[in-house]
PDB file of C-alpha atoms in Angstrom:
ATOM      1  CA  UNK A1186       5.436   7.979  -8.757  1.00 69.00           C
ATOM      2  CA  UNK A1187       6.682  10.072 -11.865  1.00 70.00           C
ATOM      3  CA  UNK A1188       9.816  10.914  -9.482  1.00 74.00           C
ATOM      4  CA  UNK A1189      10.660   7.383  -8.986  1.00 74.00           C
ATOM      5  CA  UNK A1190      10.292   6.259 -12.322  1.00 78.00           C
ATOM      6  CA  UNK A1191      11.610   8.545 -13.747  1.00 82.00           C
ATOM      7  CA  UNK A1192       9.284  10.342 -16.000  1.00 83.00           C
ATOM      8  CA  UNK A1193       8.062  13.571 -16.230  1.00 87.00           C
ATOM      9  CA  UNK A1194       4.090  14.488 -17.168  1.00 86.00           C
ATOM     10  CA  UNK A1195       2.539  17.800 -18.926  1.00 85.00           C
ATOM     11  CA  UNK A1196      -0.749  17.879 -18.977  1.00 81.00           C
ATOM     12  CA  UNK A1197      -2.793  20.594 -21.673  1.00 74.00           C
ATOM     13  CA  UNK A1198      -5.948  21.170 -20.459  1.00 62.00           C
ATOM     14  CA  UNK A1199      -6.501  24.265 -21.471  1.00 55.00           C
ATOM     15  CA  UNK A1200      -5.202  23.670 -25.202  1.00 51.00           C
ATOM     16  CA  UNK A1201      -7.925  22.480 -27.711  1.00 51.00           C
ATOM     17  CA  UNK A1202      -4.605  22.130 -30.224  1.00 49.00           C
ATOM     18  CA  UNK A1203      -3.049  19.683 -29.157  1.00 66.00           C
ATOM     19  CA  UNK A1204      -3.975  15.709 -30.100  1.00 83.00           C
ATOM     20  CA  UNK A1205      -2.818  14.654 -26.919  1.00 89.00           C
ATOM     21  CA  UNK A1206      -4.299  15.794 -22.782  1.00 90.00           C
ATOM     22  CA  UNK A1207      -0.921  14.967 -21.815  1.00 91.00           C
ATOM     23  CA  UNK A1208       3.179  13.963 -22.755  1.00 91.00           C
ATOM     24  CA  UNK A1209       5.034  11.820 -20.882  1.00 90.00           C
ATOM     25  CA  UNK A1210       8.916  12.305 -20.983  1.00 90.00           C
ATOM     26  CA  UNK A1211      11.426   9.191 -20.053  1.00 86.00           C
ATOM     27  CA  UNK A1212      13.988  11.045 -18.275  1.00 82.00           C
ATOM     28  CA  UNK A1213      16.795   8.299 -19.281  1.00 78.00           C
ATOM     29  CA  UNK A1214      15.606   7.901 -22.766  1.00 76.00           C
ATOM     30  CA  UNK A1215      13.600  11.047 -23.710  1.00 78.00           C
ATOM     31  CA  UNK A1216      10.993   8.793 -25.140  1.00 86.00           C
ATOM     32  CA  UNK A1217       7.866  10.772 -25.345  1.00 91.00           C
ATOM     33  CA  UNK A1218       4.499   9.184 -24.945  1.00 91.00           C
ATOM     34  CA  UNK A1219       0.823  11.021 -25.710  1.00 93.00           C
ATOM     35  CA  UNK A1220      -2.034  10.539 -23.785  1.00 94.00           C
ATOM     36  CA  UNK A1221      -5.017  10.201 -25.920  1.00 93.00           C
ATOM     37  CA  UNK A1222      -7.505   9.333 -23.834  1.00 92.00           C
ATOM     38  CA  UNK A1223      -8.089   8.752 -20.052  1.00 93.00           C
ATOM     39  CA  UNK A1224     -11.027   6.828 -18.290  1.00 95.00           C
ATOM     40  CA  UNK A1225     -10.934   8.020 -14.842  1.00 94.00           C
ATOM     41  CA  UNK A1226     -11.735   5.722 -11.915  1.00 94.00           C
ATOM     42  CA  UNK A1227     -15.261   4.068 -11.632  1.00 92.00           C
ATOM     43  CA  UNK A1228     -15.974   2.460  -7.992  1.00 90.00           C
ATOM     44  CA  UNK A1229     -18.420  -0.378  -9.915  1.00 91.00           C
ATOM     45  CA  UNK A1230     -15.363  -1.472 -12.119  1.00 92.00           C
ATOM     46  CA  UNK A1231     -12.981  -0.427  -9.848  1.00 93.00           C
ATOM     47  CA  UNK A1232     -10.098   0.448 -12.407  1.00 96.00           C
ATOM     48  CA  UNK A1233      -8.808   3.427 -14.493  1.00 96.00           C
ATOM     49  CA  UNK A1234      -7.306   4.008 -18.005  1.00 96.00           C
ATOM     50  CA  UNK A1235      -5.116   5.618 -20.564  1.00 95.00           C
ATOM     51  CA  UNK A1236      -5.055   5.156 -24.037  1.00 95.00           C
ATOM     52  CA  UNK A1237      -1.676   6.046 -25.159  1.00 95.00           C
ATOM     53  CA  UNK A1238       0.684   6.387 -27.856  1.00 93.00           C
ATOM     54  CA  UNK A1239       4.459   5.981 -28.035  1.00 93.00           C
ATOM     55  CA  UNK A1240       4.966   9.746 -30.453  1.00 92.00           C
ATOM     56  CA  UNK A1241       8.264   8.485 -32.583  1.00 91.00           C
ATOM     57  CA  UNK A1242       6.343   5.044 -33.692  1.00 92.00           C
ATOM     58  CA  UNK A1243       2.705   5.717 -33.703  1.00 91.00           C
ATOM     59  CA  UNK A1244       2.031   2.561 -31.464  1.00 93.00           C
ATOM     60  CA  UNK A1245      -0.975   2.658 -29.445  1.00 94.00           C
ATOM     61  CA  UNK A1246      -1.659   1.012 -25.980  1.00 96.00           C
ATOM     62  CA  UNK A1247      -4.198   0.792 -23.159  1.00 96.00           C
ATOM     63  CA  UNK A1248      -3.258   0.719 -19.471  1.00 97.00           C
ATOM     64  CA  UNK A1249      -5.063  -0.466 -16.829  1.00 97.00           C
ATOM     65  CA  UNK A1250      -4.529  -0.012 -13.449  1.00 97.00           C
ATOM     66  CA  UNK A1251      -7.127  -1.012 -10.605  1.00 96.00           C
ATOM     67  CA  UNK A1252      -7.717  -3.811  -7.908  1.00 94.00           C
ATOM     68  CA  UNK A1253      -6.181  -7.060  -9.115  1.00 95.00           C
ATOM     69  CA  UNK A1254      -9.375  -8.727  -8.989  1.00 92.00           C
ATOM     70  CA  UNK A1255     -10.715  -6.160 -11.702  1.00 95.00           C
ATOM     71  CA  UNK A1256      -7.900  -6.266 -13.751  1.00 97.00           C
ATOM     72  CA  UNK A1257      -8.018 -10.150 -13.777  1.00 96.00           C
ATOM     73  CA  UNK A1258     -11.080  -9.884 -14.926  1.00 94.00           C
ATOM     74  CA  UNK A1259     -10.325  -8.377 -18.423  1.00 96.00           C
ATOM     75  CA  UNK A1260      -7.138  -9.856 -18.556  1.00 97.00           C
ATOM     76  CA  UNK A1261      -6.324 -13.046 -22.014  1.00 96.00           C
ATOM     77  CA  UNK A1262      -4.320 -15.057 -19.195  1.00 92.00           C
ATOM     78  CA  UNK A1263      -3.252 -14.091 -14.582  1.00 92.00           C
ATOM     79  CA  UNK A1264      -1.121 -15.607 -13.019  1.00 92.00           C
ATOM     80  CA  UNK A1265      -2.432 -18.522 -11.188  1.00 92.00           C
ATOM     81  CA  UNK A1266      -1.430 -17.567  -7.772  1.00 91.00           C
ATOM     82  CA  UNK A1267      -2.573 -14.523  -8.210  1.00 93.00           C
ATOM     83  CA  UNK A1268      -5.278 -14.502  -5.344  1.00 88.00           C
ATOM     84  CA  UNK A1269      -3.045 -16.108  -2.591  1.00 87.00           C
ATOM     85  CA  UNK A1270      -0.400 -13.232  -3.300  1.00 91.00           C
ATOM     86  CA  UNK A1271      -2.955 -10.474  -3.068  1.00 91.00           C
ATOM     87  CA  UNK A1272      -4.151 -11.970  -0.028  1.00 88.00           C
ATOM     88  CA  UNK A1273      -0.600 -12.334   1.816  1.00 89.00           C
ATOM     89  CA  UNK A1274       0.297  -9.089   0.994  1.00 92.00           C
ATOM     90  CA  UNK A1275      -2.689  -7.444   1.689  1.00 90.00           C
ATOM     91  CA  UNK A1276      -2.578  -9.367   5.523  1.00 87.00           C
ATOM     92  CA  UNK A1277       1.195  -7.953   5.862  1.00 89.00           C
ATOM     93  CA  UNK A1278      -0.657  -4.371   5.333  1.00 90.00           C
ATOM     94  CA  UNK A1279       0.087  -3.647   1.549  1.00 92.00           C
ATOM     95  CA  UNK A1280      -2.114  -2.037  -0.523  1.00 93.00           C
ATOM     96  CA  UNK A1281      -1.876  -4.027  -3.711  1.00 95.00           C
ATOM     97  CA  UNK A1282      -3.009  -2.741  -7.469  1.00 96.00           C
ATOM     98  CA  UNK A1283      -3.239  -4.705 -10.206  1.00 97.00           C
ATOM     99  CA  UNK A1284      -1.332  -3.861 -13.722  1.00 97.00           C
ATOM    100  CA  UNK A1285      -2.226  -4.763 -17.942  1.00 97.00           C
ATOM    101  CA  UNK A1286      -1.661  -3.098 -20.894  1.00 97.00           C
ATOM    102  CA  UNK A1287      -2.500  -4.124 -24.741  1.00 97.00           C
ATOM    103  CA  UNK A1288      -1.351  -3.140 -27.714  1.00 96.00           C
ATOM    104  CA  UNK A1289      -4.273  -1.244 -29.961  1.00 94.00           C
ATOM    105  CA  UNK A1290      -4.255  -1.641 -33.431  1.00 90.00           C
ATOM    106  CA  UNK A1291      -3.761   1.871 -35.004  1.00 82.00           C
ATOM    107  CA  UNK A1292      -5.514   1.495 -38.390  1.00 83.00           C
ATOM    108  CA  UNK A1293      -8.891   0.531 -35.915  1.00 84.00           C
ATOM    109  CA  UNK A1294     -10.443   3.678 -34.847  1.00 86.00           C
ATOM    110  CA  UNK A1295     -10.844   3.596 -31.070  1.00 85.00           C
ATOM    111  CA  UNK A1296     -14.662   3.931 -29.928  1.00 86.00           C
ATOM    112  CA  UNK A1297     -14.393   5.756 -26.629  1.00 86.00           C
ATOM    113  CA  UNK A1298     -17.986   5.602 -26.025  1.00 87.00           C
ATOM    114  CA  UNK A1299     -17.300   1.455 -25.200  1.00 89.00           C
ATOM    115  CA  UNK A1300     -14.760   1.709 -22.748  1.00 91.00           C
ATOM    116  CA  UNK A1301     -15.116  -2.545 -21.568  1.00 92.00           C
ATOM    117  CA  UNK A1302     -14.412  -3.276 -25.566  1.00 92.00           C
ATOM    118  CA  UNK A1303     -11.480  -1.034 -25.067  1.00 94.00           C
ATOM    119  CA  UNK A1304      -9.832  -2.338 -22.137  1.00 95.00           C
ATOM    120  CA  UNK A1305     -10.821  -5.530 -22.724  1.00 95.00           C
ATOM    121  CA  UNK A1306      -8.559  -8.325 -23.207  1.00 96.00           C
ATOM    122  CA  UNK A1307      -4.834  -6.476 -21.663  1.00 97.00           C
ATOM    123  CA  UNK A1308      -2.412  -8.562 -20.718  1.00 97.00           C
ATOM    124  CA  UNK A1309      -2.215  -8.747 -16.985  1.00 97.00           C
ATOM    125  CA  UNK A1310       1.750  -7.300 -16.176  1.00 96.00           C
ATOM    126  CA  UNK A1311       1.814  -7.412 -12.119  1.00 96.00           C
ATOM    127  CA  UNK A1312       0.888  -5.439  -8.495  1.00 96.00           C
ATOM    128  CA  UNK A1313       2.272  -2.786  -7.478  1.00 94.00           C
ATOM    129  CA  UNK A1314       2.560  -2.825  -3.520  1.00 94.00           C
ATOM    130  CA  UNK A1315       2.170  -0.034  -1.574  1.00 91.00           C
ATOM    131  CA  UNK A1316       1.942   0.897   2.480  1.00 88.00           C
ATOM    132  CA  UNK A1317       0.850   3.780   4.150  1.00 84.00           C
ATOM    133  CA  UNK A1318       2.928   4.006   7.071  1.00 87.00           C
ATOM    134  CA  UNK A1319       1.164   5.022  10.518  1.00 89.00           C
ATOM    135  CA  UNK A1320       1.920   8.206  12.290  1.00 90.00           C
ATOM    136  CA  UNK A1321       3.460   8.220  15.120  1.00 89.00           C
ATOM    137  CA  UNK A1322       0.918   9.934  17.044  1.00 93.00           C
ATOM    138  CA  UNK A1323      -1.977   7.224  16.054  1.00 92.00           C
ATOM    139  CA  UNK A1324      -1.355   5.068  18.740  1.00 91.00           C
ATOM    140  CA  UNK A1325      -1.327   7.447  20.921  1.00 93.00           C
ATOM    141  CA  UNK A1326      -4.818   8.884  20.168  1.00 93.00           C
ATOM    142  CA  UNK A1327      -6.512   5.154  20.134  1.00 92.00           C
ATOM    143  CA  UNK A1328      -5.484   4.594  23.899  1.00 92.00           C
ATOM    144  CA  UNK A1329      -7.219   7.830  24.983  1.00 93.00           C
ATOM    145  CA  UNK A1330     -10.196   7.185  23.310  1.00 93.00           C
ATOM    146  CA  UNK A1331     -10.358   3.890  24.423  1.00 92.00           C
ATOM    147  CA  UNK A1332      -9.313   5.548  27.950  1.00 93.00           C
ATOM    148  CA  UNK A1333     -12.446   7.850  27.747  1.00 95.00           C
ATOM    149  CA  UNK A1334     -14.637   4.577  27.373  1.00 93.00           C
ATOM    150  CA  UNK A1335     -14.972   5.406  23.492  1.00 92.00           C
ATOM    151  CA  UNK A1336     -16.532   2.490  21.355  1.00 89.00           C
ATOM    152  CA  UNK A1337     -14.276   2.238  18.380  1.00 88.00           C
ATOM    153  CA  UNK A1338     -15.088   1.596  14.870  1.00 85.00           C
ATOM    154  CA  UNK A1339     -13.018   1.239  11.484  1.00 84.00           C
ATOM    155  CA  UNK A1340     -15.265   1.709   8.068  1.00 83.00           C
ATOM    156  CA  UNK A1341     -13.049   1.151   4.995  1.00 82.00           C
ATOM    157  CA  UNK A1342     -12.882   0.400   1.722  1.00 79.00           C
ATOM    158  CA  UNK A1343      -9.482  -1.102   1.431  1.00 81.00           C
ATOM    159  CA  UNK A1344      -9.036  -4.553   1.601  1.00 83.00           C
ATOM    160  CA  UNK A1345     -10.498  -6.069   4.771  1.00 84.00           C
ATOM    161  CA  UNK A1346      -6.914  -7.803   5.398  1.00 86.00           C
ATOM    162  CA  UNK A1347      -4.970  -4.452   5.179  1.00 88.00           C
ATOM    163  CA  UNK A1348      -7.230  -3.146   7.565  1.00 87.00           C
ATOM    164  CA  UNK A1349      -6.878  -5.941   9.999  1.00 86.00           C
ATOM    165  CA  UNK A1350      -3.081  -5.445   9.779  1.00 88.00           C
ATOM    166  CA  UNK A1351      -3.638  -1.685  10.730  1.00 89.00           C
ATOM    167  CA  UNK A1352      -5.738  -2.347  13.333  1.00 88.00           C
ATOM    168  CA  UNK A1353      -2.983  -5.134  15.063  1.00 86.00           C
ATOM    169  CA  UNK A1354      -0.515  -2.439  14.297  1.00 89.00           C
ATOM    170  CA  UNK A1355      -2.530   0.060  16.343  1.00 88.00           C
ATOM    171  CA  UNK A1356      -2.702  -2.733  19.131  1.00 88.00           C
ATOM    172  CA  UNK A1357      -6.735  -2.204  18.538  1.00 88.00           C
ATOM    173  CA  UNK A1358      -9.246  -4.741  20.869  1.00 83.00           C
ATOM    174  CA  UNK A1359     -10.371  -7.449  18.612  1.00 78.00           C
ATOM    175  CA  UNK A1360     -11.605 -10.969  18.991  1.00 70.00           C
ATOM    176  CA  UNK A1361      -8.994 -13.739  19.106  1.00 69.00           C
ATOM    177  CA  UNK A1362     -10.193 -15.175  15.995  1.00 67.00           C
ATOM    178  CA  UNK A1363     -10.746 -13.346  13.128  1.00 70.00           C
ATOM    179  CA  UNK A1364     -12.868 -14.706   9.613  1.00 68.00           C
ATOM    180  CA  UNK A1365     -14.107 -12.625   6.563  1.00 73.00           C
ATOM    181  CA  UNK A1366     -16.291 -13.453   3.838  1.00 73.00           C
ATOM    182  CA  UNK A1367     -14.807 -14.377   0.617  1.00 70.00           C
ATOM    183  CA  UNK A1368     -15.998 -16.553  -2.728  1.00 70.00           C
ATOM    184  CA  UNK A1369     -14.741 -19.806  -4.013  1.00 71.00           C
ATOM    185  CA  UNK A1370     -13.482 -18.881  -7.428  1.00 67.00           C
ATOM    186  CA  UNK A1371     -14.368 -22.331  -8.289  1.00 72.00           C
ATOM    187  CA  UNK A1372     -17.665 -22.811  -7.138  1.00 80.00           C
ATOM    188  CA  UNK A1373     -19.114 -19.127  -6.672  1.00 75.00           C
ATOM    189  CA  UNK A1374     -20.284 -19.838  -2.650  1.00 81.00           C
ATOM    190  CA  UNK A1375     -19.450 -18.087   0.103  1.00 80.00           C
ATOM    191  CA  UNK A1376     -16.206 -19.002   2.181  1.00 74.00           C
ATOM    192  CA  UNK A1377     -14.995 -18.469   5.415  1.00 73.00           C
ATOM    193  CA  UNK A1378     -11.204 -17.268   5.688  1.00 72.00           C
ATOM    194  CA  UNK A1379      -9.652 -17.004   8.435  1.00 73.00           C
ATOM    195  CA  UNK A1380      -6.977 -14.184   8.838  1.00 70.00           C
ATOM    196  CA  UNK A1381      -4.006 -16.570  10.823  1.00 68.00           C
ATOM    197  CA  UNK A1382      -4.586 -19.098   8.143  1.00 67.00           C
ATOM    198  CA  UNK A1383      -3.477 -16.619   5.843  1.00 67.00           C
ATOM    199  CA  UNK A1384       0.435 -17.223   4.847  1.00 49.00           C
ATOM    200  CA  UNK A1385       2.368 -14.337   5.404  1.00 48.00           C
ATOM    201  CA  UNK A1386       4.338 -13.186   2.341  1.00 46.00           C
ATOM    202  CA  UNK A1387       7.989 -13.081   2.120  1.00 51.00           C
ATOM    203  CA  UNK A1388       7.850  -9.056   1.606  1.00 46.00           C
TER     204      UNK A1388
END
């Protein structure tokens, strides 16, 4: 991802000197940006962090970067549409992650120990789409199992749409219809969705 933006990372992990764990480095610009702090990823939140300062101004910021649902959910305002997208691209077989960043105030002394009051409150910025292309050979391997009489399973924890798409990729036995569980963002009860009433994207 640094490659295709464009920016290179040093890390100092070994160096109790320095302010920062890491610089980043715009390659166009040569804007330099400390890493102050980094929250790793946490399955129950399902997001990561960085607290991070632009070097030449002294402005602080917080990224975010998890499952758009999770970032939504500490986001001021989302884009209203924001659910159907993640669902159509998610049935087209993207893997979709969820964007926000806020400005810190640097006279406020960050409490690291409270990382919700820190991330709370970003402004939500996009997805990011990804897709893990198959290998050529995958196909391949599910006929002879299912040649050798092999029961086959899929257990992940990607969305439940992307793996549906993977598993019509793989030309996998599945029922004709196809529903899974979701909640009504209005009311809070469990829905029903089914996968072909899902609109396709125009990815």
């Amino acid at each position: 991802m640094f490659k295709v933006s464009h920016y290179t990372i040093a890390d100092f992990h070994n160096s109790s000197s320095d302010s920062y764990v890491a610089v980043v480095t715009s390659d166009n610009t040569a804007k330099k940006y400390g890493i102050i702090k980094r929250f790793p990823f946490d399955a129950t939140c399902q997001r990561s962090s960085a607290v991070v300062e632009e070097i030449a101004t002294g402005k602080r910021f917080i990224f975010v970067k998890g499952s758009p649902e999770a970032v939504s959910a500490i986001s001021t305002t989302t884009p209203p549409d924001l659910k159907h997208k993640t669902l159509s691209y998610s049935a087209d077989g993207y893997y979709c992650i969820g964007f926000g960043v806020k400005e810190l105030n640097p006279s406020i002394p960050i409490d690291f120990n409270s990382r919700e009051q820190v991330e709370n409150g970003v402004e939500f910025e996009g997805l990011a789409l990804f897709k893990n292309e198959l290998k050529p050979e995958t196909k391949n391997m599910i006929e002879e199992l299912y040649i050798a009489d092999i029961d086959i399973r899929i257990i992940t924890g990607d969305n439940v749409l992307t793996a549906i798409h993977v598993c019509h990729e793989l030309e996998m036995k599945m029922k004709n219809k196809v529903a899974v569980v979701d909640v009504d963002e209005h009311t809070g009860s469990t829905v029903f969705v089914s996968v072909d009433d899902v609109k396709k994207s125009d990815v």
